[in-house]
Short mmCIF file of C-alpha atoms in Angstrom, two decimals:
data_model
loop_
_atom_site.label_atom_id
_atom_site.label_comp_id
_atom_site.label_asym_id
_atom_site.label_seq_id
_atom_site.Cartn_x
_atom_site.Cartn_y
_atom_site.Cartn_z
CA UNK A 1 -95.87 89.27 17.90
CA UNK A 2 -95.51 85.62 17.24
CA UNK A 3 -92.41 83.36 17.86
CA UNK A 4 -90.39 82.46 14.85
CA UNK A 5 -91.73 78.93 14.74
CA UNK A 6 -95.60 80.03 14.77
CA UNK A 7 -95.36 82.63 12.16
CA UNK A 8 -97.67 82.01 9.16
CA UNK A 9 -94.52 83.15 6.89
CA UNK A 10 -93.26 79.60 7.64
CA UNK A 11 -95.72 78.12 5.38
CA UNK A 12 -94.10 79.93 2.11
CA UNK A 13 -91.31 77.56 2.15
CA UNK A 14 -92.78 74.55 3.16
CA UNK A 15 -93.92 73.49 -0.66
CA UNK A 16 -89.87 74.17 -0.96
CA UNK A 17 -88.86 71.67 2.17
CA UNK A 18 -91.35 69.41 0.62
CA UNK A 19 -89.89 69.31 -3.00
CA UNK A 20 -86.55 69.84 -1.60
CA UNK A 21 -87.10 66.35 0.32
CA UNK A 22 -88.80 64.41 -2.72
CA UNK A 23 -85.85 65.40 -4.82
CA UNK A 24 -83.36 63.84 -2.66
CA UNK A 25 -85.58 60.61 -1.70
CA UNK A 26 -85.50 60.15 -6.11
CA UNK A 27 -81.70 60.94 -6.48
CA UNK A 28 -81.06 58.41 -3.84
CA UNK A 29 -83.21 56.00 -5.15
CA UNK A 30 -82.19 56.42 -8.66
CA UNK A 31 -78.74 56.52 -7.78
CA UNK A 32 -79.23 52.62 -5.36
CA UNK A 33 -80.74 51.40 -8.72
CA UNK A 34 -78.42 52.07 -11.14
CA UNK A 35 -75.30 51.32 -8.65
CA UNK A 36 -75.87 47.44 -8.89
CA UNK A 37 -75.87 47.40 -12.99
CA UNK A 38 -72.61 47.44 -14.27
CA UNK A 39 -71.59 48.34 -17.45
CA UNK A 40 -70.13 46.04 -20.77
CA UNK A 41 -67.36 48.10 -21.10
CA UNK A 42 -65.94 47.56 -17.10
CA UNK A 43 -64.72 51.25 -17.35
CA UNK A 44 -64.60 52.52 -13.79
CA UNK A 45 -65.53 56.03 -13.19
CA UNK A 46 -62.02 57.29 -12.14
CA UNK A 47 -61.20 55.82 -16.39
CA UNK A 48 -64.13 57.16 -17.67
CA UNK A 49 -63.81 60.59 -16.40
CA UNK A 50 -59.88 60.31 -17.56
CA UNK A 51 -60.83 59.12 -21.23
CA UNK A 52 -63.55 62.11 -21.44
CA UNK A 53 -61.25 64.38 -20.70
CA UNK A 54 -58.43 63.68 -22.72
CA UNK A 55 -60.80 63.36 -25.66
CA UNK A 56 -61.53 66.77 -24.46
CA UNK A 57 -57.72 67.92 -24.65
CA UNK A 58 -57.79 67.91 -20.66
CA UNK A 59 -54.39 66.13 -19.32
CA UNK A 60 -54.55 67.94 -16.25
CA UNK A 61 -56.34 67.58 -14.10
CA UNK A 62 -56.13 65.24 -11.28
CA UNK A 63 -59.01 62.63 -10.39
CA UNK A 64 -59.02 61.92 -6.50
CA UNK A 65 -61.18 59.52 -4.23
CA UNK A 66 -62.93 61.42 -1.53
CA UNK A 67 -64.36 60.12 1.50
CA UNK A 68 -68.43 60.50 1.61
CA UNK A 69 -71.56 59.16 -0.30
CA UNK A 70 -72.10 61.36 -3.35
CA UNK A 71 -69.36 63.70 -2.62
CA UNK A 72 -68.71 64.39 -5.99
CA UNK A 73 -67.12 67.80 -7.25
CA UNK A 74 -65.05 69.60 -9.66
CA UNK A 75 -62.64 72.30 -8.12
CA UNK A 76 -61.76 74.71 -11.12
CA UNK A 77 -59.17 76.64 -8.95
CA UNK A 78 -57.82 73.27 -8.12
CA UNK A 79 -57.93 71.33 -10.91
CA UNK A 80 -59.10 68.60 -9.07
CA UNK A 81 -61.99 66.46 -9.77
CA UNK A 82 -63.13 64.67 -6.64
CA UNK A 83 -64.88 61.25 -6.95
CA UNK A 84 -66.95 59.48 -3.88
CA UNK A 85 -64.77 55.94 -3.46
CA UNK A 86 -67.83 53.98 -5.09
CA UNK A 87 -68.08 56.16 -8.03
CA UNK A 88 -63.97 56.51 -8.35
CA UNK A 89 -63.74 52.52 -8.34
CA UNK A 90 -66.94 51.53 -8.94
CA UNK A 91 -67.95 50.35 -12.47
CA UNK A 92 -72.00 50.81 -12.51
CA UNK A 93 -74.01 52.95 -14.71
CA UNK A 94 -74.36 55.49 -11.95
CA UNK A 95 -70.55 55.31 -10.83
CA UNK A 96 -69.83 56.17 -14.80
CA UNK A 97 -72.95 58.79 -14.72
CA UNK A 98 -71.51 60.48 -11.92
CA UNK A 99 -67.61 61.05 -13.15
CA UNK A 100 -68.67 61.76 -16.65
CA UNK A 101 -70.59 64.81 -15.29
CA UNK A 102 -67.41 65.86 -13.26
CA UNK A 103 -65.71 65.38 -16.29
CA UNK A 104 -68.41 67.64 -17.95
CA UNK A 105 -67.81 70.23 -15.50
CA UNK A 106 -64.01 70.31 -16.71
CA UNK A 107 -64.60 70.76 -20.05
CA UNK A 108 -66.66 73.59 -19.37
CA UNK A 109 -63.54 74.94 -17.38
CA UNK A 110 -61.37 74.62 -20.34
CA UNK A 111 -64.26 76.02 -23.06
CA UNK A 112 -64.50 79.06 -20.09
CA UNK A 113 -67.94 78.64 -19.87
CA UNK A 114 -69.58 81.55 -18.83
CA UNK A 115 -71.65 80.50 -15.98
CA UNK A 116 -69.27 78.39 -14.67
CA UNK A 117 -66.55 81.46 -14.18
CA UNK A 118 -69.72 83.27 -12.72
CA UNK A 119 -71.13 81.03 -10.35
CA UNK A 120 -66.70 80.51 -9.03
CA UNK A 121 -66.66 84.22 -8.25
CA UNK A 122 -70.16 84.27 -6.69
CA UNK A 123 -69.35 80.90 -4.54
CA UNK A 124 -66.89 82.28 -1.60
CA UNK A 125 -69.05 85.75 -1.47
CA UNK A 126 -72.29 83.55 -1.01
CA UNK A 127 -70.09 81.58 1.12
CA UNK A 128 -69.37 84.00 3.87
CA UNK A 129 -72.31 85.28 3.72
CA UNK A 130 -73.71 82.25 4.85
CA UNK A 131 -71.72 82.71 7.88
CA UNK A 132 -73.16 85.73 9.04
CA UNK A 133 -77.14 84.50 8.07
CA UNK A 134 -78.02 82.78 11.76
CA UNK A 135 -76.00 85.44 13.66
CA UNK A 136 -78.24 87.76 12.01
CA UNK A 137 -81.79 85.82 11.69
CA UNK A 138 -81.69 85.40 15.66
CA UNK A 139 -80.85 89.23 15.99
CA UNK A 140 -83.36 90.08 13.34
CA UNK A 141 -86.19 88.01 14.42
CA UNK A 142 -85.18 88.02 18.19
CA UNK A 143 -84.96 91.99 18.66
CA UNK A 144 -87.31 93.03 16.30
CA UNK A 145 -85.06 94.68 13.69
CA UNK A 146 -86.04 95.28 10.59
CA UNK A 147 -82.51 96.47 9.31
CA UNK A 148 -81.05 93.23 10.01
CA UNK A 149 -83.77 91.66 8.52
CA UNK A 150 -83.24 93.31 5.18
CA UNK A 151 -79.45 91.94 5.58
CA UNK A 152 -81.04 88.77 5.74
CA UNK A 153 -83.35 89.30 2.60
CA UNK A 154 -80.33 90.14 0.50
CA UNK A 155 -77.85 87.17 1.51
CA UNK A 156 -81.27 85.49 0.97
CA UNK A 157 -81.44 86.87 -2.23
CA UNK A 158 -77.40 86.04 -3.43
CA UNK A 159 -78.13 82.36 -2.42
CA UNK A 160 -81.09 82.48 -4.84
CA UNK A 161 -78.74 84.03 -7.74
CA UNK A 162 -76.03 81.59 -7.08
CA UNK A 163 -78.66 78.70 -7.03
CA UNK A 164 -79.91 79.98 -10.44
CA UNK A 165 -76.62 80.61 -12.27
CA UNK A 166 -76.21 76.89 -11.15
CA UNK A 167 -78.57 75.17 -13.25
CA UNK A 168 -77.65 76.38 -16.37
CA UNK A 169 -73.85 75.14 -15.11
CA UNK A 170 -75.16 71.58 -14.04
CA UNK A 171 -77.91 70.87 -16.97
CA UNK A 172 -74.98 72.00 -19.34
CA UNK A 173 -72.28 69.10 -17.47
CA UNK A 174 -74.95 66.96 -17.58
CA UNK A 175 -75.43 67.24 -21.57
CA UNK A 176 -72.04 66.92 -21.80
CA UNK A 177 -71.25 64.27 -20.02
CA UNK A 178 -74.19 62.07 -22.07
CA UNK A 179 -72.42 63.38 -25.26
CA UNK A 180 -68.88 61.84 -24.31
CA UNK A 181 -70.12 59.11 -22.80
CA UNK A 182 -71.89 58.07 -26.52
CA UNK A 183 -69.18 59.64 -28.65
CA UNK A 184 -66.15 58.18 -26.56
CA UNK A 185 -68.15 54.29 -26.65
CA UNK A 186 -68.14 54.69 -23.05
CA UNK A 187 -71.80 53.31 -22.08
CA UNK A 188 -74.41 51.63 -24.99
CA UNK A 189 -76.80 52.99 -26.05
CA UNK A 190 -79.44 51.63 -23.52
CA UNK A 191 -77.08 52.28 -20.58
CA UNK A 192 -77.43 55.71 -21.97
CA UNK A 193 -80.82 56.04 -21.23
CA UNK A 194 -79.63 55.06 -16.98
CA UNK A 195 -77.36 57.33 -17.18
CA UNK A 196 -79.55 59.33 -18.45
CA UNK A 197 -81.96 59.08 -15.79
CA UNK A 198 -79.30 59.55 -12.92
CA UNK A 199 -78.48 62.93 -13.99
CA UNK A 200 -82.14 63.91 -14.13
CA UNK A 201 -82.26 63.10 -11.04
CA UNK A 202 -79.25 64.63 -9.48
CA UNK A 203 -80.21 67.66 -11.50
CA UNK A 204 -83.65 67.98 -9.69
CA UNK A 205 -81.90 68.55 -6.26
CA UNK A 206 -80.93 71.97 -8.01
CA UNK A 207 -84.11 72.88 -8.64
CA UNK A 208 -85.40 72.27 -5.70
CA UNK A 209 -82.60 74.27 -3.67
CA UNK A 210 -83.36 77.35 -6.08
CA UNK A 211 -86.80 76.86 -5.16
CA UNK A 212 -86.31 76.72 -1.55
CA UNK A 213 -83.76 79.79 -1.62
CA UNK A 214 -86.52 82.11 -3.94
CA UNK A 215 -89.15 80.95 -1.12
CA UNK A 216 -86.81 82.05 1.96
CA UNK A 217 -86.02 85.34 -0.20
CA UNK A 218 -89.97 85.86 -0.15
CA UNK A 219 -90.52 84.79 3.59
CA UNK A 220 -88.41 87.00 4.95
CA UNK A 221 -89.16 90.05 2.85
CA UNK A 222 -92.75 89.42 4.52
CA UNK A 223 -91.06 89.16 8.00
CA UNK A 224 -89.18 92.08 7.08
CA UNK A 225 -92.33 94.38 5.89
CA UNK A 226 -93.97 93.50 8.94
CA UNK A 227 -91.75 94.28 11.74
CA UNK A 228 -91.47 97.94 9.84
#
């Protein structure tokens, strides 16, 4: 039997790791771009977020400034949409990009979009079952069993589910948030097309984690079958 790190499984998820890695180099890039335009309206992203919303009938939920580059987030159970500092302040195309899809994800709070409730009930299962995944991989692989292995496969598995019931959650913010953003007079119509852009970006770092978690749920199914 072969240690861990010479196993020919390995070589299933590096076209994920590779992807995974462009996807982040473009979303950084993208987002460094589009960070020194500013827009004509002067709108921060904290405001722009604020003015989606309340178009929206949102009044609230509060907008914080969170320590972090591209920190980002939308707590449902919270209320709370969390801005980076340079994207709370900051008055760029990708600063506005960046809240307006927050502010996306609260409308689909209030609209109780499906996916949305879904993938909020699935996050603190996948969650703790991320905490038991290295305990059990070094058993697993380590000892030779095959049980623990299949424990593996399945919180393998959940991660995969959670990472696909995301997309449709963050494509759907990110239409959204391109919608208010033209609607509310937010960004022109050519600073639509950065904004645009950033999202596309951001959105690809989704795909690639869904990719990587479907390869890991196939890797170790073939570890699993083999120590059998």
């Amino acid at each position: 039997m072969y240690p861990i790190y010479m196993d020919w499984t390995i070589l299933l998820i590096i076209p994920g790791i590779i992807v995974a890695a462009w996807a982040q180099s473009k979303v950084t890039r993208t987002y460094a771009a589009f960070s020194k335009i500013p827009t004509r309206k002067g709108l921060t992203g904290s405001e722009s977020a604020r003015r989606i919303m309340q178009s929206g009938g949102i009044y609230d939920v509060q907008i914080k400034s969170t320590q972090g580059m591209l920190t980002d987030n939308y707590n449902p159970r919270k209320r709370e949409l969390n801005l980076s500092a340079q994207n709370y302040s900051g008055t760029s195309i990708a600063a506005v990009a960046v809240a307006a899809h927050e502010a996306g994800h609260a409308l689909q709070h209030r609209e109780n979009y499906a996916p949305l409730f879904l993938r909020s009930l699935l996050a603190p299962v996948v969650s703790a079952a991320s905490w038991l995944l290295w305990p059990l991989l070094i058993l697993g692989l380590m000892a030779g069993f095959a049980q623990t292995l299949d424990i593996v496969v399945y919180i393998f598995l959940g991660i995969f589910v959670f990472q696909l019931v995301t997309l449709p959650v963050e494509y759907n913010a990110s239409r959204r948030a391109l919608t208010a953003l033209t609607m509310d007079g937010v960004l022109t119509e050519d600073e639509i097309y950065g904004a645009k852009k950033m999202l596309d970006a951001a959105a690809l770092t989704y795909v690639a984690a869904t990719l990587v978690a479907l390869l890991n749920v196939l890797r170790f199914m073939a570890l699993s079958q083999r120590r059998r």
